[in-house]
Amino acid sequence: MNQRIEKALNEQINKEASSSQYYLSMASWAETQGLSGTAVFMYAHSDEERFHMLKLIKFVNERGGKAIVPKIEQPPSDFESVQRMFELLLAHELTVTHSINEVVDVCLNEKDYTTHNFMQWYVSEQMEEEALARSILDKLKLIGEQKGGMYLFDREMQEITAAGAKNNDGVA
Ligand code: FEO
């Protein structure tokens, strides 16, 4: 495997692992706030990021490279509010999108069209994740400080997660 590609993919493995850990911390925080639906959503989101990492590890190794399992920094464990948490999530996803675009750029420069093709899955995944985070933030802005609204929001987060799991049934 081309060394620049291998390095870029290993950096992306690190980012996906960090995302998984970050969202795991958000899940745990939400759980301690009594927001069980939001916690279910974040736990599932953390699992998805782990899957993104695994998919990259397997690709690197299958293509003759060597995937490196990274050391992960401790993420923040407290969040001011649910809205703030989702603002951080969106900001984080935007940095991930940026790094995916950089990997795509390296693929084009190195004329590695196989990896370029593989990375397209991540490009669409990022579009979906950003759109979902924005729609959740829109809901939270509408709710504002209303307690009843928050109760319904939390329930809806559980429903979104269940619907997502159903749609992904059997898809690795
Ligand atoms: Fe795998 Fe949400 O970046």
PDB file of C-alpha atoms and ligand atoms in Angstrom:
ATOM      1  CA  MET A   1       0.000   0.000   0.000  1.00  0.00           C
ATOM      2  CA  ASN A   2       1.192   3.517  -0.855  1.00  0.00           C
ATOM      3  CA  GLN A   3       2.737   5.034   2.297  1.00  0.00           C
ATOM      4  CA  ARG A   4       0.987   8.398   2.072  1.00  0.00           C
ATOM      5  CA  ILE A   5      -2.350   6.604   1.731  1.00  0.00           C
ATOM      6  CA  GLU A   6      -1.520   4.286   4.624  1.00  0.00           C
ATOM      7  CA  LYS A   7      -0.594   7.257   6.835  1.00  0.00           C
ATOM      8  CA  ALA A   8      -3.775   9.166   5.895  1.00  0.00           C
ATOM      9  CA  LEU A   9      -5.949   6.112   6.585  1.00  0.00           C
ATOM     10  CA  ASN A  10      -4.239   5.477   9.917  1.00  0.00           C
ATOM     11  CA  GLU A  11      -4.903   9.090  10.911  1.00  0.00           C
ATOM     12  CA  GLN A  12      -8.545   8.561   9.978  1.00  0.00           C
ATOM     13  CA  ILE A  13      -8.632   5.380  12.103  1.00  0.00           C
ATOM     14  CA  ASN A  14      -7.495   7.544  15.011  1.00  0.00           C
ATOM     15  CA  LYS A  15     -10.256  10.114  14.342  1.00  0.00           C
ATOM     16  CA  GLU A  16     -12.998   7.468  14.157  1.00  0.00           C
ATOM     17  CA  ALA A  17     -11.756   5.873  17.393  1.00  0.00           C
ATOM     18  CA  SER A  18     -11.711   9.277  19.106  1.00  0.00           C
ATOM     19  CA  SER A  19     -15.228  10.003  17.824  1.00  0.00           C
ATOM     20  CA  SER A  20     -16.448   6.715  19.261  1.00  0.00           C
ATOM     21  CA  GLN A  21     -14.919   7.524  22.642  1.00  0.00           C
ATOM     22  CA  TYR A  22     -16.242  11.105  22.589  1.00  0.00           C
ATOM     23  CA  TYR A  23     -19.820   9.975  21.866  1.00  0.00           C
ATOM     24  CA  LEU A  24     -19.517   7.248  24.475  1.00  0.00           C
ATOM     25  CA  SER A  25     -18.771   9.964  27.009  1.00  0.00           C
ATOM     26  CA  MET A  26     -21.779  11.965  25.767  1.00  0.00           C
ATOM     27  CA  ALA A  27     -23.937   8.828  26.154  1.00  0.00           C
ATOM     28  CA  SER A  28     -22.766   8.298  29.684  1.00  0.00           C
ATOM     29  CA  TRP A  29     -23.381  11.960  30.581  1.00  0.00           C
ATOM     30  CA  ALA A  30     -26.903  11.860  29.088  1.00  0.00           C
ATOM     31  CA  GLU A  31     -27.628   8.724  31.094  1.00  0.00           C
ATOM     32  CA  THR A  32     -26.628  10.456  34.340  1.00  0.00           C
ATOM     33  CA  GLN A  33     -29.001  13.323  33.450  1.00  0.00           C
ATOM     34  CA  GLY A  34     -31.961  10.938  33.232  1.00  0.00           C
ATOM     35  CA  LEU A  35     -32.107  11.341  29.452  1.00  0.00           C
ATOM     36  CA  SER A  36     -32.355   7.658  28.636  1.00  0.00           C
ATOM     37  CA  GLY A  37     -33.483   8.106  25.010  1.00  0.00           C
ATOM     38  CA  THR A  38     -30.640  10.520  24.262  1.00  0.00           C
ATOM     39  CA  ALA A  39     -28.238   8.081  25.947  1.00  0.00           C
ATOM     40  CA  VAL A  40     -29.479   5.206  23.746  1.00  0.00           C
ATOM     41  CA  PHE A  41     -28.932   7.412  20.673  1.00  0.00           C
ATOM     42  CA  MET A  42     -25.408   8.369  21.732  1.00  0.00           C
ATOM     43  CA  TYR A  43     -24.422   4.795  22.671  1.00  0.00           C
ATOM     44  CA  ALA A  44     -25.547   3.680  19.204  1.00  0.00           C
ATOM     45  CA  HIS A  45     -23.682   6.597  17.628  1.00  0.00           C
ATOM     46  CA  SER A  46     -20.539   5.604  19.492  1.00  0.00           C
ATOM     47  CA  ASP A  47     -20.927   2.035  18.150  1.00  0.00           C
ATOM     48  CA  GLU A  48     -21.298   3.401  14.612  1.00  0.00           C
ATOM     49  CA  GLU A  49     -18.028   5.283  14.942  1.00  0.00           C
ATOM     50  CA  ARG A  50     -16.338   2.115  16.142  1.00  0.00           C
ATOM     51  CA  PHE A  51     -17.710   0.397  13.051  1.00  0.00           C
ATOM     52  CA  HIS A  52     -16.262   3.213  10.879  1.00  0.00           C
ATOM     53  CA  MET A  53     -12.900   2.580  12.548  1.00  0.00           C
ATOM     54  CA  LEU A  54     -13.084  -1.210  12.060  1.00  0.00           C
ATOM     55  CA  LYS A  55     -14.002  -0.832   8.396  1.00  0.00           C
ATOM     56  CA  LEU A  56     -10.847   1.257   7.884  1.00  0.00           C
ATOM     57  CA  ILE A  57      -8.634  -1.153   9.854  1.00  0.00           C
ATOM     58  CA  LYS A  58      -9.801  -4.084   7.744  1.00  0.00           C
ATOM     59  CA  PHE A  59      -9.363  -2.165   4.494  1.00  0.00           C
ATOM     60  CA  VAL A  60      -5.793  -1.103   5.325  1.00  0.00           C
ATOM     61  CA  ASN A  61      -4.790  -4.644   6.306  1.00  0.00           C
ATOM     62  CA  GLU A  62      -6.512  -6.276   3.331  1.00  0.00           C
ATOM     63  CA  ARG A  63      -4.704  -3.917   0.944  1.00  0.00           C
ATOM     64  CA  GLY A  64      -1.289  -4.897   2.282  1.00  0.00           C
ATOM     65  CA  GLY A  65      -0.840  -2.010   4.719  1.00  0.00           C
ATOM     66  CA  LYS A  66      -0.636  -2.097   8.500  1.00  0.00           C
ATOM     67  CA  ALA A  67      -3.440  -0.588  10.556  1.00  0.00           C
ATOM     68  CA  ILE A  68      -2.368   0.982  13.839  1.00  0.00           C
ATOM     69  CA  VAL A  69      -4.768   0.867  16.784  1.00  0.00           C
ATOM     70  CA  PRO A  70      -4.402   4.294  18.373  1.00  0.00           C
ATOM     71  CA  LYS A  71      -4.146   5.524  21.935  1.00  0.00           C
ATOM     72  CA  ILE A  72      -7.193   7.598  22.736  1.00  0.00           C
ATOM     73  CA  GLU A  73      -7.299  10.790  24.799  1.00  0.00           C
ATOM     74  CA  GLN A  74      -9.894  11.137  27.518  1.00  0.00           C
ATOM     75  CA  PRO A  75     -12.875  13.087  26.169  1.00  0.00           C
ATOM     76  CA  PRO A  76     -14.784  15.695  28.233  1.00  0.00           C
ATOM     77  CA  SER A  77     -17.111  14.052  30.748  1.00  0.00           C
ATOM     78  CA  ASP A  78     -19.475  16.960  31.437  1.00  0.00           C
ATOM     79  CA  PHE A  79     -21.628  18.958  29.074  1.00  0.00           C
ATOM     80  CA  GLU A  80     -23.473  22.190  29.925  1.00  0.00           C
ATOM     81  CA  SER A  81     -26.719  21.141  28.287  1.00  0.00           C
ATOM     82  CA  VAL A  82     -28.128  18.767  25.691  1.00  0.00           C
ATOM     83  CA  GLN A  83     -28.056  21.572  23.134  1.00  0.00           C
ATOM     84  CA  ARG A  84     -24.390  22.287  23.880  1.00  0.00           C
ATOM     85  CA  MET A  85     -23.638  18.579  23.578  1.00  0.00           C
ATOM     86  CA  PHE A  86     -25.169  18.413  20.094  1.00  0.00           C
ATOM     87  CA  GLU A  87     -23.384  21.632  19.082  1.00  0.00           C
ATOM     88  CA  LEU A  88     -20.119  19.924  20.032  1.00  0.00           C
ATOM     89  CA  LEU A  89     -21.161  16.801  18.156  1.00  0.00           C
ATOM     90  CA  LEU A  90     -21.851  18.794  14.976  1.00  0.00           C
ATOM     91  CA  ALA A  91     -18.576  20.721  15.323  1.00  0.00           C
ATOM     92  CA  HIS A  92     -16.758  17.414  15.760  1.00  0.00           C
ATOM     93  CA  GLU A  93     -18.443  15.877  12.706  1.00  0.00           C
ATOM     94  CA  LEU A  94     -17.399  18.916  10.645  1.00  0.00           C
ATOM     95  CA  THR A  95     -13.764  18.269  11.565  1.00  0.00           C
ATOM     96  CA  VAL A  96     -14.216  14.596  10.624  1.00  0.00           C
ATOM     97  CA  THR A  97     -15.699  15.623   7.256  1.00  0.00           C
ATOM     98  CA  HIS A  98     -12.699  17.855   6.707  1.00  0.00           C
ATOM     99  CA  SER A  99     -10.270  15.018   7.401  1.00  0.00           C
ATOM    100  CA  ILE A 100     -12.220  12.608   5.145  1.00  0.00           C
ATOM    101  CA  ASN A 101     -11.948  15.182   2.364  1.00  0.00           C
ATOM    102  CA  GLU A 102      -8.216  15.330   2.981  1.00  0.00           C
ATOM    103  CA  VAL A 103      -7.936  11.543   2.639  1.00  0.00           C
ATOM    104  CA  VAL A 104      -9.879  11.776  -0.641  1.00  0.00           C
ATOM    105  CA  ASP A 105      -7.461  14.473  -1.757  1.00  0.00           C
ATOM    106  CA  VAL A 106      -4.442  12.250  -1.010  1.00  0.00           C
ATOM    107  CA  CYS A 107      -6.107   9.421  -2.995  1.00  0.00           C
ATOM    108  CA  LEU A 108      -6.489  11.687  -6.029  1.00  0.00           C
ATOM    109  CA  ASN A 109      -2.926  12.991  -5.756  1.00  0.00           C
ATOM    110  CA  GLU A 110      -1.573   9.451  -5.502  1.00  0.00           C
ATOM    111  CA  LYS A 111      -3.951   8.196  -8.226  1.00  0.00           C
ATOM    112  CA  ASP A 112      -5.231   5.495  -5.855  1.00  0.00           C
ATOM    113  CA  TYR A 113      -8.714   5.059  -7.290  1.00  0.00           C
ATOM    114  CA  THR A 114      -9.492   1.931  -5.264  1.00  0.00           C
ATOM    115  CA  THR A 115      -9.093   3.770  -1.951  1.00  0.00           C
ATOM    116  CA  HIS A 116     -10.845   6.769  -3.470  1.00  0.00           C
ATOM    117  CA  ASN A 117     -13.799   4.527  -4.263  1.00  0.00           C
ATOM    118  CA  PHE A 118     -13.751   3.027  -0.754  1.00  0.00           C
ATOM    119  CA  MET A 119     -13.736   6.507   0.803  1.00  0.00           C
ATOM    120  CA  GLN A 120     -16.928   7.526  -1.008  1.00  0.00           C
ATOM    121  CA  TRP A 121     -18.884   5.539   1.582  1.00  0.00           C
ATOM    122  CA  TYR A 122     -17.446   7.844   4.270  1.00  0.00           C
ATOM    123  CA  VAL A 123     -18.229  10.939   2.210  1.00  0.00           C
ATOM    124  CA  SER A 124     -21.946  10.031   2.075  1.00  0.00           C
ATOM    125  CA  GLU A 125     -21.968   8.899   5.701  1.00  0.00           C
ATOM    126  CA  GLN A 126     -20.657  12.325   6.740  1.00  0.00           C
ATOM    127  CA  MET A 127     -23.382  14.105   4.765  1.00  0.00           C
ATOM    128  CA  GLU A 128     -26.012  12.023   6.578  1.00  0.00           C
ATOM    129  CA  GLU A 129     -24.462  12.554   9.999  1.00  0.00           C
ATOM    130  CA  GLU A 130     -24.176  16.309   9.562  1.00  0.00           C
ATOM    131  CA  ALA A 131     -27.785  16.537   8.360  1.00  0.00           C
ATOM    132  CA  LEU A 132     -29.008  14.490  11.324  1.00  0.00           C
ATOM    133  CA  ALA A 133     -27.049  16.600  13.839  1.00  0.00           C
ATOM    134  CA  ARG A 134     -28.448  19.801  12.294  1.00  0.00           C
ATOM    135  CA  SER A 135     -32.021  18.524  12.424  1.00  0.00           C
ATOM    136  CA  ILE A 136     -31.597  17.532  16.089  1.00  0.00           C
ATOM    137  CA  LEU A 137     -30.199  20.994  16.886  1.00  0.00           C
ATOM    138  CA  ASP A 138     -33.166  22.621  15.120  1.00  0.00           C
ATOM    139  CA  LYS A 139     -35.530  20.648  17.349  1.00  0.00           C
ATOM    140  CA  LEU A 140     -33.595  21.633  20.469  1.00  0.00           C
ATOM    141  CA  LYS A 141     -33.705  25.315  19.517  1.00  0.00           C
ATOM    142  CA  LEU A 142     -37.494  25.089  19.132  1.00  0.00           C
ATOM    143  CA  ILE A 143     -37.856  23.406  22.509  1.00  0.00           C
ATOM    144  CA  GLY A 144     -35.706  25.956  24.358  1.00  0.00           C
ATOM    145  CA  GLU A 145     -36.178  25.627  28.117  1.00  0.00           C
ATOM    146  CA  GLN A 146     -39.543  23.806  28.111  1.00  0.00           C
ATOM    147  CA  LYS A 147     -39.354  20.703  30.321  1.00  0.00           C
ATOM    148  CA  GLY A 148     -42.255  18.924  28.571  1.00  0.00           C
ATOM    149  CA  GLY A 149     -40.586  19.507  25.225  1.00  0.00           C
ATOM    150  CA  MET A 150     -37.407  17.935  26.531  1.00  0.00           C
ATOM    151  CA  TYR A 151     -39.331  14.848  27.669  1.00  0.00           C
ATOM    152  CA  LEU A 152     -40.753  14.413  24.161  1.00  0.00           C
ATOM    153  CA  PHE A 153     -37.356  15.107  22.591  1.00  0.00           C
ATOM    154  CA  ASP A 154     -35.744  12.377  24.670  1.00  0.00           C
ATOM    155  CA  ARG A 155     -38.438   9.900  23.675  1.00  0.00           C
ATOM    156  CA  GLU A 156     -38.005  10.837  20.032  1.00  0.00           C
ATOM    157  CA  MET A 157     -34.257  10.224  20.256  1.00  0.00           C
ATOM    158  CA  GLN A 158     -34.999   6.659  21.324  1.00  0.00           C
ATOM    159  CA  GLU A 159     -37.402   6.255  18.387  1.00  0.00           C
ATOM    160  CA  ILE A 160     -34.846   7.649  15.903  1.00  0.00           C
ATOM    161  CA  THR A 161     -32.304   5.107  17.194  1.00  0.00           C
ATOM    162  CA  ALA A 162     -34.739   2.187  16.944  1.00  0.00           C
ATOM    163  CA  ALA A 163     -35.725   3.201  13.375  1.00  0.00           C
ATOM    164  CA  GLY A 164     -32.036   3.512  12.414  1.00  0.00           C
ATOM    165  CA  ALA A 165     -31.261   0.067  13.825  1.00  0.00           C
ATOM    166  CA  LYS A 166     -34.155  -1.425  11.846  1.00  0.00           C
ATOM    167  CA  ASN A 167     -32.982   0.192   8.595  1.00  0.00           C
ATOM    168  CA  ASN A 168     -29.448  -1.114   9.157  1.00  0.00           C
ATOM    169  CA  ASP A 169     -30.646  -4.634   9.956  1.00  0.00           C
ATOM    170  CA  GLY A 170     -28.185  -7.145   8.599  1.00  0.00           C
ATOM    171  CA  VAL A 171     -25.984  -4.460   7.077  1.00  0.00           C
ATOM    172  CA  ALA A 172     -22.438  -4.544   8.433  1.00  0.00           C
TER     173      ALA A 172
HETATM  174 FE1  FEO B   1     -17.322   8.378  11.482  1.00  0.00          FE
HETATM  175 FE2  FEO B   1     -19.171  10.516  12.422  1.00  0.00          FE
HETATM  176  O1  FEO B   1     -17.545  10.121  11.691  1.00  0.00           O
END
